[in-house]
Short mmCIF file of C-alpha atoms and ligand atoms in Angstrom, two decimals:
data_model
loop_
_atom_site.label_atom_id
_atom_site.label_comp_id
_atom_site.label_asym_id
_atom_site.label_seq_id
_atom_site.Cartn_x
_atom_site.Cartn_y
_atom_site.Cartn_z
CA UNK B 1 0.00 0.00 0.00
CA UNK B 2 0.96 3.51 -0.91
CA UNK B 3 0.03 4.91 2.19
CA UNK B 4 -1.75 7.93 0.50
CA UNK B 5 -4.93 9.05 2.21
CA UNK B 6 -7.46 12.05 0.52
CA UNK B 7 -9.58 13.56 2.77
CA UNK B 8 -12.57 15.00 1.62
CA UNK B 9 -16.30 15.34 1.03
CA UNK B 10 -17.80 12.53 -1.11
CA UNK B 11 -17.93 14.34 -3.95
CA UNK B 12 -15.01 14.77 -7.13
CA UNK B 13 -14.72 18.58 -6.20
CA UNK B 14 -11.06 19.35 -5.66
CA UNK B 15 -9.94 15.84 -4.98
CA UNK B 16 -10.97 14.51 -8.51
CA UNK B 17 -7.26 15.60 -10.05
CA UNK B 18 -5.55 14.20 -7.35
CA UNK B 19 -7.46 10.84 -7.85
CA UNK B 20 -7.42 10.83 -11.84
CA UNK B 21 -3.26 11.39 -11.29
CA UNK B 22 -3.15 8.48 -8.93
CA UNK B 23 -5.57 6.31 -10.80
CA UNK B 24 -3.44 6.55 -14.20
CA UNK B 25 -0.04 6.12 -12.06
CA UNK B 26 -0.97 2.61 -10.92
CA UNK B 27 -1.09 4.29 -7.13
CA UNK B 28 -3.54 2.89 -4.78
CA UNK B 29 -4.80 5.42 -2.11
CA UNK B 30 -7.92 5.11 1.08
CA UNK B 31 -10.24 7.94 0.86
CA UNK B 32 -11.24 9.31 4.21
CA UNK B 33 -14.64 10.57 3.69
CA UNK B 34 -15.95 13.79 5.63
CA UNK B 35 -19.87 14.06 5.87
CA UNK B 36 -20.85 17.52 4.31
CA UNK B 37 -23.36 18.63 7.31
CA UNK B 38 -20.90 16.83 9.84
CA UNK B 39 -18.24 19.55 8.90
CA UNK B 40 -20.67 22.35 8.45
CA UNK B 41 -22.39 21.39 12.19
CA UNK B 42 -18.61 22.10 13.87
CA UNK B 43 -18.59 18.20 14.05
CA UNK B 44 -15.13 17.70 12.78
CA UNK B 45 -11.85 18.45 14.51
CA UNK B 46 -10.02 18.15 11.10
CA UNK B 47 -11.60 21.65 10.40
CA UNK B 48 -9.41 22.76 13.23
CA UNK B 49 -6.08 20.94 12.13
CA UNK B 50 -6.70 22.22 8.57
CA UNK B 51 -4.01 24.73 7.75
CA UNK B 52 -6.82 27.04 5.71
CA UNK B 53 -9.74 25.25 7.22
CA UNK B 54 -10.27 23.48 4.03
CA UNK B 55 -10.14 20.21 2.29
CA UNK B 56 -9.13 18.26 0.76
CA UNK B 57 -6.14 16.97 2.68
CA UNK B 58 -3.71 14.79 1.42
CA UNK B 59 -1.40 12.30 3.45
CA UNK B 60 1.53 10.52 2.30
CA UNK B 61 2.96 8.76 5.36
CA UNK B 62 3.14 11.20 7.56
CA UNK B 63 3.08 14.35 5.63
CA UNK B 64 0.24 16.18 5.49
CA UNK B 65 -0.54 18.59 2.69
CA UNK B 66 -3.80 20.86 1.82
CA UNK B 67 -4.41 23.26 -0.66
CA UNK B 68 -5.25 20.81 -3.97
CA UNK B 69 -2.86 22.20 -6.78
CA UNK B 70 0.11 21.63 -4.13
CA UNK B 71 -0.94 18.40 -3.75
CA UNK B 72 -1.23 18.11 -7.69
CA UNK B 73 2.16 19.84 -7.92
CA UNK B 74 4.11 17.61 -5.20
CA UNK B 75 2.65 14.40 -7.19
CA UNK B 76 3.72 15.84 -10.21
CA UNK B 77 7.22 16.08 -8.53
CA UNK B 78 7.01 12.65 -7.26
CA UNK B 79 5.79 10.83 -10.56
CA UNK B 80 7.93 12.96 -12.61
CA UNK B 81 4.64 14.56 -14.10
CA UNK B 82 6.35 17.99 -13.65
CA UNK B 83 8.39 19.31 -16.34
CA UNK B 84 11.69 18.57 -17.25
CA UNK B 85 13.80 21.63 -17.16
CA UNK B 86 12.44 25.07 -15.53
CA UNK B 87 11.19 26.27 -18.50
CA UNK B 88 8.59 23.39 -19.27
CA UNK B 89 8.23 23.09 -15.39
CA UNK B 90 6.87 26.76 -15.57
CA UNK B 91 4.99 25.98 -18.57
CA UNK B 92 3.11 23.32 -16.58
CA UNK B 93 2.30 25.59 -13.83
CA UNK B 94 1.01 28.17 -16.33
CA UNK B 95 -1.55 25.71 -17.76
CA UNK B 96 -2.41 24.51 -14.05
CA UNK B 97 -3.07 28.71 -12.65
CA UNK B 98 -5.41 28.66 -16.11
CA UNK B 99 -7.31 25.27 -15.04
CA UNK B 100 -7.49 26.93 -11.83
CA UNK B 101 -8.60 30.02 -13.14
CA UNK B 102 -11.62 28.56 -14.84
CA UNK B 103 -12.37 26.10 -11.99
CA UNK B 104 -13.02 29.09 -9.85
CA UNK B 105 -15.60 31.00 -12.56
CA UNK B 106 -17.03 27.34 -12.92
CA UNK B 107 -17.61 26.74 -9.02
CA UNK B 108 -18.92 30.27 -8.81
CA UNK B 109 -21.74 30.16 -11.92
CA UNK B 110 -22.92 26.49 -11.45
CA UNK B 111 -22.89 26.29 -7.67
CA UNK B 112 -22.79 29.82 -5.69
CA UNK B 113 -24.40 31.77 -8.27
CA UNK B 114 -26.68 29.71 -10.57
CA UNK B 115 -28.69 32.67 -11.80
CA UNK B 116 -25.26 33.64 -13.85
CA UNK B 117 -24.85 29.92 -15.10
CA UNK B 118 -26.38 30.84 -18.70
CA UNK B 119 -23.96 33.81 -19.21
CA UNK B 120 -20.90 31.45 -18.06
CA UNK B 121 -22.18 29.25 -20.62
CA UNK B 122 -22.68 32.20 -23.12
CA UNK B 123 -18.60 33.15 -22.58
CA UNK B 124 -17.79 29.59 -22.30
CA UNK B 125 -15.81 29.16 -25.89
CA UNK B 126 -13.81 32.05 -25.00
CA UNK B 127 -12.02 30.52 -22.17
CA UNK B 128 -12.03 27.08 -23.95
CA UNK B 129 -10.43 28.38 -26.92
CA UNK B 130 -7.73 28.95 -24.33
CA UNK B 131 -6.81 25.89 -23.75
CA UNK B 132 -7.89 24.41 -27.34
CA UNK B 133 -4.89 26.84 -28.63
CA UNK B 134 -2.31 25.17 -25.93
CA UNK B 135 -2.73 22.03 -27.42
CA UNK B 136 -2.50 23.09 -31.17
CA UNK B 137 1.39 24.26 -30.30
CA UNK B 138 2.54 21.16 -28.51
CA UNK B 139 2.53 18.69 -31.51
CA UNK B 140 -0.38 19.88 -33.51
CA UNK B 141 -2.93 18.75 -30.52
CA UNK B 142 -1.71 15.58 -30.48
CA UNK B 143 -0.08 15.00 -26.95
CA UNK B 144 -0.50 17.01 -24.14
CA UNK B 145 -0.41 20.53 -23.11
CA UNK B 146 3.28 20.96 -22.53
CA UNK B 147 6.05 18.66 -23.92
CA UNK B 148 6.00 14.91 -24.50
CA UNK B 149 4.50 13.31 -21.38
CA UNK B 150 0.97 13.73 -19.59
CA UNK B 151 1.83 16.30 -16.56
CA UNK B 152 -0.22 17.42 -13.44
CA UNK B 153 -1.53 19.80 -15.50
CA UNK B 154 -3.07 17.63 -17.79
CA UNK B 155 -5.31 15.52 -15.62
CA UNK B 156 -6.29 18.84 -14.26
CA UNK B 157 -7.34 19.87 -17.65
CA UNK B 158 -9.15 16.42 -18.04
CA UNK B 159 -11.05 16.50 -15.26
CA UNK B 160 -12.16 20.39 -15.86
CA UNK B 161 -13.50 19.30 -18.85
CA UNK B 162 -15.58 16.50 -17.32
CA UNK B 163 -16.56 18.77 -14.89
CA UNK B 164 -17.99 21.38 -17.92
CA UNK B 165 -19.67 18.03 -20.04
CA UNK B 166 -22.00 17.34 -17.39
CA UNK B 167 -24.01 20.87 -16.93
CA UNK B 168 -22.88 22.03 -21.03
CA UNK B 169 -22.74 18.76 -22.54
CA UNK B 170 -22.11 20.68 -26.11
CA UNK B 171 -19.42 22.68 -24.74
CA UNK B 172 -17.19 21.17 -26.84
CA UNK B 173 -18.58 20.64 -29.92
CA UNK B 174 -16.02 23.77 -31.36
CA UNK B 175 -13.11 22.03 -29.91
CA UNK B 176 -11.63 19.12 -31.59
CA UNK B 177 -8.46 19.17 -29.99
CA UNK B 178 -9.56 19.49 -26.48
CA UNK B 179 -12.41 16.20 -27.56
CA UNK B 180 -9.57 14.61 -29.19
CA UNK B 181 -7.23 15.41 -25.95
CA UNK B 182 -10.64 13.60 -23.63
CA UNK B 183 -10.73 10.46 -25.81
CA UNK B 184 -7.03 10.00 -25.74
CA UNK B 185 -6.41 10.82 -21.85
CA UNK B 186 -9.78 8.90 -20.24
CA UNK B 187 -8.46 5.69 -22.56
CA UNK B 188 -5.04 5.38 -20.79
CA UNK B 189 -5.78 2.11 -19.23
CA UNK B 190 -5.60 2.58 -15.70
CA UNK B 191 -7.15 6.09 -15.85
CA UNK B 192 -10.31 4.39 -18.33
CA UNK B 193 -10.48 1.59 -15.28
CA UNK B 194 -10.72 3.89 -13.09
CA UNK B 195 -13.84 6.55 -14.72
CA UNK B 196 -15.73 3.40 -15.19
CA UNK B 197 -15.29 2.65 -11.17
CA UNK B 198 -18.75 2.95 -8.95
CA UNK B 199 -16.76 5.06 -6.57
CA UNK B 200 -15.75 7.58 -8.93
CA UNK B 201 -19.48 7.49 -10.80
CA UNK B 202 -21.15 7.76 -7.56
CA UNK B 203 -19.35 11.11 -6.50
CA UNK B 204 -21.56 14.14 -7.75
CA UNK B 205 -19.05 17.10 -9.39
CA UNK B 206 -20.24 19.91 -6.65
CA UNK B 207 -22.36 19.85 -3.53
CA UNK B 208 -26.10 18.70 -4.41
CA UNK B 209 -27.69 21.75 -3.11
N1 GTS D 301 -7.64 26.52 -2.48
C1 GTS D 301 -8.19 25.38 -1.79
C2 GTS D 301 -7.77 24.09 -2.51
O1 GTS D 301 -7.54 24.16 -3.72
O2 GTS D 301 -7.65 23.04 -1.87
C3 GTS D 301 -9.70 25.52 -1.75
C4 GTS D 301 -10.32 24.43 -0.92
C5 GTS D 301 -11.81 24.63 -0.73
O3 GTS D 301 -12.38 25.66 -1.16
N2 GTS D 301 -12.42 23.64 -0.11
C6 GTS D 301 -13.83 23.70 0.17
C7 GTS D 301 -14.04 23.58 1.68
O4 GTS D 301 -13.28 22.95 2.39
C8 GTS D 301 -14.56 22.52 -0.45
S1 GTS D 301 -14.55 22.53 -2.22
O5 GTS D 301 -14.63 23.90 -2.68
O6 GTS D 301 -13.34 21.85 -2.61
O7 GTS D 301 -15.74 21.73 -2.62
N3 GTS D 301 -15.15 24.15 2.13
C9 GTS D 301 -15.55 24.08 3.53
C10 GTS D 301 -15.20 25.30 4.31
O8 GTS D 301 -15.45 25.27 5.53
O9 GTS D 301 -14.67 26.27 3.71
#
């Protein structure tokens, strides 16, 4: 056993990266799983031990680590998923900030403020085109989003774009790159295994409200 432990609400959320990196590595992990009114009742004490007050937590041993794209980031590290010289290694955070950047305007217009979801959906291709435009100058479209090998970054990307399928399942119907870049990630063997598991298709996206 790996040892790895994700703490976190049963839901994909922020952990979903972390898990899709894992899953396609071959790593095996236990998911510790926190009870959404539990945490919001003051039931938990890991609300308390949580540096920001957040999850999801990650454990690798004994080292604890919050804040999800440092988790992402220190896997990427571990696997080798990170870049090989600084310049791609900054290259790969750059992608990752724009994932994040979206995640963030996703979170806000499907969950916090649903009367804006139709205008997020309207702007949508803009901030797609983003990404669809990454791939095109790394090989044409063909690989990933930086250099030869999948990084951090990239099952970041993946699992932004599942996110956006479920509420806009057309979203991509402008993109062939980023649908080609789906197809070819989510068929990697251990990573296809792993989206067809109950315990990742049980996990709703967000918070059912
Ligand atoms: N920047 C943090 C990260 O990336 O890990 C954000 C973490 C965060 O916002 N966590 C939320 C949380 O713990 C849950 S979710 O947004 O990931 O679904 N919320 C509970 C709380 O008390 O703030």
């Amino acid at each position: 056993m790996s040892g790895y432990v994700i703490t976190y609400f049963p839901l994909r959320g922020r952990a979903e990266p972390i898990r899709l990196l894992l899953a396609d590595q071959g790593a095996s992990w236990t998911e510790e799983e926190i009870p959404i009114a539990d945490w919001f009742a003051g039931k938990c004490d890991i609300k308390k031990e949580a540096v920001f007050g957040q999850l999801p937590r990650f454990k690798d041993g004994d080292f604890v680590l919050y804040q999800s794209n440092c988790i992402l980031r220190y896997l990427g590290c571990k696997y080798c998923l990170a870049g090989g010289d600084n310049k791609e290694k900054a290259l790969i955070d750059m992608v990752n900030d724009g994932v994040e950047d979206l995640r963030l305007k996703f979170a806000r217009a499907i969950f916090y403020e649903p009367e804006n979801k139709e205008k997020y959906e309207t702007d949508l291709p803009n901030h797609l085109s983003a990404f669809e435009r990454i791939l095109s100058q790394n090989a044409d479209g063909t690989k990933y989003t930086v250099g030869e090998k999948i990084s951090y970054a990239d099952y970041n990307l993946l699992d932004l774009l599942h996110c956006h399928l479920d509420p806009f399942p057309a979203c991509l119907s402008s993109f062939p790159l980023l649908t080609a870049f789906i197809d070819r990630i989510s068929s990697r063997p251990k990573l296809s295994e792993y989206l067809k598991s109950e315990a990742r298709n049980q996990r709703p996206i967000i918070p059912k409200k």
